[in-house]
């Protein structure tokens, strides 16, 4: 089976050769299979944001190879990268990043309009994802008229509407209260299960991470440990994550 | 320590500060340029026939002062938007708010003082350059005008010191009153979207009605000069209000319509651009209305100024039929005349006995004499010819001016060839030439006129030829034209920079939006196109309204100016080129701030 994400020997070094250099990532290797829900955990400064930026073509590795849906993204030029992001990737950000002068509907429709999809197909696509995420009632509202949880669900809909190969979440529950956070994670899990959407989540919150199938722990730019959920319940998995975090730091 | 930190903060944002500085320098330079005209009473009184000129310039000063205050206000908002986060951080780290407010006071005031001084110096040079350019381009005669004029400089300093003092006080109070959290998070304060469709449509209709009333008042005042004292204030109030309402509602309505057309709005970033615009227009209504009014005034000033230039031709052509007149031409004058592009050339001889002047009637039968007249009702000049000048006072006047000054007051007789031949007295030959175009042959005509004065020094004060009339009238209207141009360019520069600043001061808040669009896969090129479109609309809304205002406003001058709409493309072209310059500068600077 083809892998959705393949990362091989990725290294990222900041600073020019003549200056003091900082190695943000060193020899990172991992892969994500289709329909997998993977979490990347690590403390601040561990390199997880750098990794996410590289995976999402916002940054390029110093060396190594990154393939997404079979395509080597390190070989793309700027325009190809933009197209790649528009077609293959969905983003959910910590602070929602909705455009406050567009309604929820328009925010969700944005990625489709960007791809210049035929106008007729836009509405059905938006309505379908809105229904799945329970957003039908609020489609004509502006972001300022929505709660944090609603905003993040709109953002999730925007990330999913164009049926990307993979959805990247950057601390998606970071700005939510516990109830909304749980609702969002339940929604993401549902979409992952029912529609087989691959999700890669970067977080330092063990609760959010406990929804994943598999967690990669990153520390000082290296992936040190991997924790699979297997058949345990979410509550047990949460406990395992906490244990791992406790020992991983040592 | 804090001062040092604040200074290093400036160094890090040197690009933003250079925008701020150059904007403020432009403001003070323009203010000085304008003041160098407006406060120079000798210049005004010696270049303008109308007592109203001082009044017009007084009015101009008030307007410019208002724009400048608004302008500095925007620049100040721009400054505050750059600094509040940093100052908020200092306060969070424990700096006292009194200390912070003192720092922002010093910073605002210092920026103001430095830019005023440099700006005034630029203003002095710019005044010299612009005035020289206008004068040479328009063949103007302008007296008592200096690019360096001390009272103007002092006024500029005083004015700017006062407004910066107020800005500095306002900034320091605003920082002192704000909570630390508000300062740190101002960028992410939610934006409220208002919706009130019914009110907007009422506004749209009302706006268009008010504009119609205003335009009607201008037209009516133009055709009925008695109405002018009522017409102008009525037009001013209705057009200002109409402009405001139209921009606030009508433009929004157009945007909403475009948004509803999904075939257009759901393509690429069109919907985003439209939303940005509708959101901006709400926020920008005041400035856009002000800019369109100012645009109209500035363009109007240049157009009317050039209208006076057209007036020169009309008046000059009403004075003389012939472009050139030479008495007893010598070889040199003959040679000069050959280089003219001649339409008609008439040669008349006359004899004088010291009391009367005698022409041969037959000469006029063969070559009818041309004359010009001005219709006193329409003020439009026309030319005709006659072969019987004895019966025609206009033709008699035309002929009179072609003689030497001491023979002009003598009685004139038209006699038969035999009677003429029998007369003793000295014979004088006058060669009269009408060219294809007075303007195109101006250089040669000038040299012939100068040579004539050398040959007959009495002509120097008496004049009589077309070139002398032209010099006189050109001098008379040049002043007005110069003022119109100067006023127009100064206003334009000011209002366009105003709009530029308003747009740029919102740029920091847009960084996040564009960054998000970039992340979700928008190409840089698409982002740039979106920005270009958005700024183009913001620039063109006031321009279009302003142009309509001017076209309607010229109705006011139908009785005062000869053909007020003639050559209108020249001022419009000058204006649009300058305005486009500002548009390109704004979008360049905006992209520098917003995109990576």
CSV table of N, CA, C and O in Angstrom, one decimal, chain A residues 60-119:
chain,number,residue,atom,x,y,z
A,60,UNK,N,11.8,24.2,3.9
A,60,UNK,CA,12.4,23.0,3.2
A,60,UNK,C,13.5,22.4,4.1
A,60,UNK,O,14.1,23.2,4.9
A,61,UNK,N,13.7,21.1,4.1
A,61,UNK,CA,14.7,20.5,4.9
A,61,UNK,C,16.1,20.8,4.3
A,61,UNK,O,16.3,21.1,3.1
A,62,UNK,N,17.1,20.8,5.2
A,62,UNK,CA,18.5,21.0,4.7
A,62,UNK,C,19.0,19.8,3.9
A,62,UNK,O,19.6,19.9,2.9
A,63,UNK,N,18.6,18.6,4.4
A,63,UNK,CA,18.8,17.4,3.7
A,63,UNK,C,17.8,16.4,4.0
A,63,UNK,O,17.0,16.5,4.9
A,64,UNK,N,17.7,15.4,3.2
A,64,UNK,CA,16.7,14.3,3.4
A,64,UNK,C,15.6,14.4,2.4
A,64,UNK,O,15.5,15.3,1.6
A,65,UNK,N,14.7,13.5,2.5
A,65,UNK,CA,13.6,13.4,1.5
A,65,UNK,C,12.2,13.3,2.2
A,65,UNK,O,12.1,12.7,3.2
A,66,UNK,N,11.3,14.1,1.7
A,66,UNK,CA,9.9,14.0,2.2
A,66,UNK,C,9.0,13.7,1.1
A,66,UNK,O,8.9,14.5,0.1
A,67,UNK,N,8.2,12.6,1.2
A,67,UNK,CA,7.3,12.3,0.1
A,67,UNK,C,5.9,12.4,0.7
A,67,UNK,O,5.6,11.9,1.8
A,68,UNK,N,5.0,13.1,0.0
A,68,UNK,CA,3.6,13.1,0.4
A,68,UNK,C,2.8,12.6,-0.7
A,68,UNK,O,2.9,13.1,-1.8
A,69,UNK,N,1.9,11.6,-0.5
A,69,UNK,CA,1.1,11.0,-1.5
A,69,UNK,C,2.0,10.6,-2.7
A,69,UNK,O,1.6,10.8,-3.8
A,70,UNK,N,3.2,10.1,-2.4
A,70,UNK,CA,4.1,9.6,-3.4
A,70,UNK,C,4.9,10.7,-4.1
A,70,UNK,O,5.8,10.4,-5.0
A,71,UNK,N,4.7,12.0,-3.8
A,71,UNK,CA,5.4,13.1,-4.5
A,71,UNK,C,6.5,13.6,-3.6
A,71,UNK,O,6.3,13.9,-2.4
A,72,UNK,N,7.7,13.8,-4.1
A,72,UNK,CA,8.8,14.3,-3.3
A,72,UNK,C,8.6,15.9,-3.3
A,72,UNK,O,8.9,16.6,-4.2
A,73,UNK,N,8.2,16.3,-2.1
A,73,UNK,CA,7.9,17.8,-2.0
A,73,UNK,C,9.1,18.6,-1.8
A,73,UNK,O,9.1,19.9,-2.0
A,74,UNK,N,10.3,18.0,-1.6
A,74,UNK,CA,11.5,18.8,-1.5
A,74,UNK,C,12.0,19.3,-2.8
A,74,UNK,O,12.9,20.1,-2.9
A,75,UNK,N,11.4,18.7,-3.9
A,75,UNK,CA,11.9,19.1,-5.3
A,75,UNK,C,11.0,20.1,-6.0
A,75,UNK,O,11.2,20.4,-7.1
A,76,UNK,N,10.0,20.6,-5.2
A,76,UNK,CA,9.0,21.5,-5.9
A,76,UNK,C,9.5,22.9,-5.9
A,76,UNK,O,10.2,23.3,-5.0
A,77,UNK,N,9.1,23.7,-6.9
A,77,UNK,CA,9.3,25.1,-6.8
A,77,UNK,C,8.2,25.8,-6.1
A,77,UNK,O,7.2,25.2,-5.7
A,78,UNK,N,8.3,27.1,-5.9
A,78,UNK,CA,7.3,27.8,-5.1
A,78,UNK,C,5.9,27.7,-5.5
A,78,UNK,O,5.0,27.4,-4.7
A,79,UNK,N,5.7,27.8,-6.8
A,79,UNK,CA,4.3,27.7,-7.4
A,79,UNK,C,3.8,26.3,-7.2
A,79,UNK,O,2.6,26.1,-6.9
A,80,UNK,N,4.6,25.3,-7.5
A,80,UNK,CA,4.2,23.9,-7.3
A,80,UNK,C,3.9,23.6,-5.8
A,80,UNK,O,2.9,22.9,-5.6
A,81,UNK,N,4.7,24.2,-4.9
A,81,UNK,CA,4.4,24.0,-3.5
A,81,UNK,C,3.0,24.6,-3.2
A,81,UNK,O,2.3,23.9,-2.4
A,82,UNK,N,2.7,25.8,-3.7
A,82,UNK,CA,1.4,26.4,-3.4
A,82,UNK,C,0.3,25.5,-3.9
A,82,UNK,O,-0.6,25.2,-3.2
A,83,UNK,N,0.5,25.0,-5.1
A,83,UNK,CA,-0.5,24.1,-5.7
A,83,UNK,C,-0.7,22.9,-4.9
A,83,UNK,O,-1.8,22.4,-4.6
A,84,UNK,N,0.5,22.4,-4.4
A,84,UNK,CA,0.5,21.2,-3.6
A,84,UNK,C,-0.3,21.4,-2.4
A,84,UNK,O,-1.2,20.5,-2.0
A,85,UNK,N,0.0,22.5,-1.7
A,85,UNK,CA,-0.8,22.8,-0.4
A,85,UNK,C,-2.3,22.9,-0.7
A,85,UNK,O,-3.1,22.4,0.0
A,86,UNK,N,-2.6,23.6,-1.8
A,86,UNK,CA,-4.0,23.8,-2.1
A,86,UNK,C,-4.7,22.5,-2.4
A,86,UNK,O,-5.9,22.4,-2.1
A,87,UNK,N,-4.0,21.6,-3.1
A,87,UNK,CA,-4.7,20.4,-3.5
A,87,UNK,C,-4.6,19.2,-2.5
A,87,UNK,O,-5.6,18.5,-2.3
A,88,UNK,N,-3.4,19.1,-1.9
A,88,UNK,CA,-3.2,17.8,-1.2
A,88,UNK,C,-3.3,17.9,0.3
A,88,UNK,O,-3.3,16.9,1.0
A,89,UNK,N,-3.2,19.2,0.8
A,89,UNK,CA,-3.1,19.4,2.3
A,89,UNK,C,-4.3,20.2,2.8
A,89,UNK,O,-4.7,21.1,2.2
A,90,UNK,N,-4.7,19.8,4.0
A,90,UNK,CA,-5.7,20.6,4.8
A,90,UNK,C,-5.0,21.0,6.1
A,90,UNK,O,-4.2,20.3,6.6
A,91,UNK,N,-5.3,22.3,6.5
A,91,UNK,CA,-4.7,22.8,7.7
A,91,UNK,C,-5.7,23.1,8.7
A,91,UNK,O,-6.7,23.8,8.5
A,92,UNK,N,-5.4,22.8,10.0
A,92,UNK,CA,-6.1,23.3,11.1
A,92,UNK,C,-5.1,24.0,12.0
A,92,UNK,O,-4.2,23.4,12.5
A,93,UNK,N,-5.3,25.3,12.3
A,93,UNK,CA,-4.4,26.0,13.1
A,93,UNK,C,-4.9,26.2,14.5
A,93,UNK,O,-6.1,26.1,14.8
A,94,UNK,N,-4.0,26.5,15.4
A,94,UNK,CA,-4.3,26.7,16.8
A,94,UNK,C,-5.3,27.8,16.9
A,94,UNK,O,-6.3,27.8,17.6
A,95,UNK,N,-5.0,29.0,16.3
A,95,UNK,CA,-5.9,30.1,16.4
A,95,UNK,C,-6.9,30.3,15.3
A,95,UNK,O,-7.1,31.4,14.8
A,96,UNK,N,-7.4,29.2,14.8
A,96,UNK,CA,-8.4,29.1,13.8
A,96,UNK,C,-8.0,29.7,12.4
A,96,UNK,O,-8.3,29.1,11.4
A,97,UNK,N,-7.5,30.9,12.5
A,97,UNK,CA,-7.1,31.6,11.2
A,97,UNK,C,-8.2,31.6,10.2
A,97,UNK,O,-8.0,31.4,9.0
A,98,UNK,N,-9.4,32.0,10.7
A,98,UNK,CA,-10.5,32.2,9.8
A,98,UNK,C,-10.5,33.7,9.3
A,98,UNK,O,-10.0,34.5,10.1
A,99,UNK,N,-11.0,33.9,8.1
A,99,UNK,CA,-11.0,35.3,7.7
A,99,UNK,C,-12.3,35.9,8.2
A,99,UNK,O,-13.4,35.5,7.9
A,100,UNK,N,-12.1,37.0,9.1
A,100,UNK,CA,-13.3,37.5,9.8
A,100,UNK,C,-14.2,38.3,8.9
A,100,UNK,O,-15.3,38.6,9.3
A,101,UNK,N,-13.8,38.6,7.7
A,101,UNK,CA,-14.7,39.3,6.8
A,101,UNK,C,-15.5,38.4,5.9
A,101,UNK,O,-16.1,38.8,5.0
A,102,UNK,N,-15.3,37.1,6.0
A,102,UNK,CA,-16.0,36.1,5.2
A,102,UNK,C,-16.9,35.3,6.2
A,102,UNK,O,-16.5,35.1,7.3
A,103,UNK,N,-18.1,34.9,5.7
A,103,UNK,CA,-19.0,34.1,6.5
A,103,UNK,C,-18.4,32.7,6.6
A,103,UNK,O,-17.4,32.4,5.9
A,104,UNK,N,-19.0,31.9,7.5
A,104,UNK,CA,-18.5,30.5,7.7
A,104,UNK,C,-18.5,29.8,6.4
A,104,UNK,O,-17.5,29.1,6.0
A,105,UNK,N,-19.6,30.0,5.6
A,105,UNK,CA,-19.8,29.3,4.3
A,105,UNK,C,-18.6,29.7,3.4
A,105,UNK,O,-18.0,28.9,2.8
A,106,UNK,N,-18.4,31.0,3.3
A,106,UNK,CA,-17.3,31.5,2.4
A,106,UNK,C,-15.9,31.0,2.8
A,106,UNK,O,-15.1,30.8,2.0
A,107,UNK,N,-15.7,31.0,4.2
A,107,UNK,CA,-14.4,30.5,4.6
A,107,UNK,C,-14.2,29.0,4.2
A,107,UNK,O,-13.1,28.7,3.8
A,108,UNK,N,-15.3,28.2,4.3
A,108,UNK,CA,-15.2,26.8,4.0
A,108,UNK,C,-15.0,26.7,2.5
A,108,UNK,O,-14.2,25.8,2.0
A,109,UNK,N,-15.6,27.5,1.7
A,109,UNK,CA,-15.6,27.4,0.2
A,109,UNK,C,-14.2,27.9,-0.4
A,109,UNK,O,-13.9,27.6,-1.5
A,110,UNK,N,-13.5,28.7,0.5
A,110,UNK,CA,-12.3,29.3,0.0
A,110,UNK,C,-11.3,28.3,-0.7
A,110,UNK,O,-10.8,28.6,-1.9
A,111,UNK,N,-10.9,27.2,-0.1
A,111,UNK,CA,-10.0,26.3,-0.8
A,111,UNK,C,-10.5,25.9,-2.2
A,111,UNK,O,-9.7,25.7,-3.1
A,112,UNK,N,-11.8,25.7,-2.3
A,112,UNK,CA,-12.3,25.2,-3.6
A,112,UNK,C,-12.3,26.3,-4.6
A,112,UNK,O,-11.9,26.1,-5.8
A,113,UNK,N,-12.6,27.5,-4.2
A,113,UNK,CA,-12.5,28.7,-5.1
A,113,UNK,C,-11.1,28.9,-5.6
A,113,UNK,O,-10.8,29.2,-6.7
A,114,UNK,N,-10.2,28.7,-4.6
A,114,UNK,CA,-8.7,28.8,-4.9
A,114,UNK,C,-8.3,27.9,-6.0
A,114,UNK,O,-7.4,28.2,-6.8
A,115,UNK,N,-8.9,26.7,-6.0
A,115,UNK,CA,-8.5,25.7,-7.1
A,115,UNK,C,-9.3,26.0,-8.3
A,115,UNK,O,-9.2,25.2,-9.3
A,116,UNK,N,-10.1,27.0,-8.3
A,116,UNK,CA,-11.0,27.3,-9.5
A,116,UNK,C,-11.9,26.1,-9.9
A,116,UNK,O,-12.1,25.8,-11.0
A,117,UNK,N,-12.4,25.5,-8.8
A,117,UNK,CA,-13.4,24.4,-9.1
A,117,UNK,C,-14.6,25.0,-9.8
A,117,UNK,O,-15.0,26.1,-9.5
A,118,UNK,N,-15.3,24.2,-10.6
A,118,UNK,CA,-16.6,24.7,-11.2
A,118,UNK,C,-17.5,25.2,-10.1
A,118,UNK,O,-17.7,24.5,-9.1
A,119,UNK,N,-18.1,26.4,-10.3
A,119,UNK,CA,-19.0,27.0,-9.3
A,119,UNK,C,-20.1,26.0,-8.9
A,119,UNK,O,-20.4,25.9,-7.7
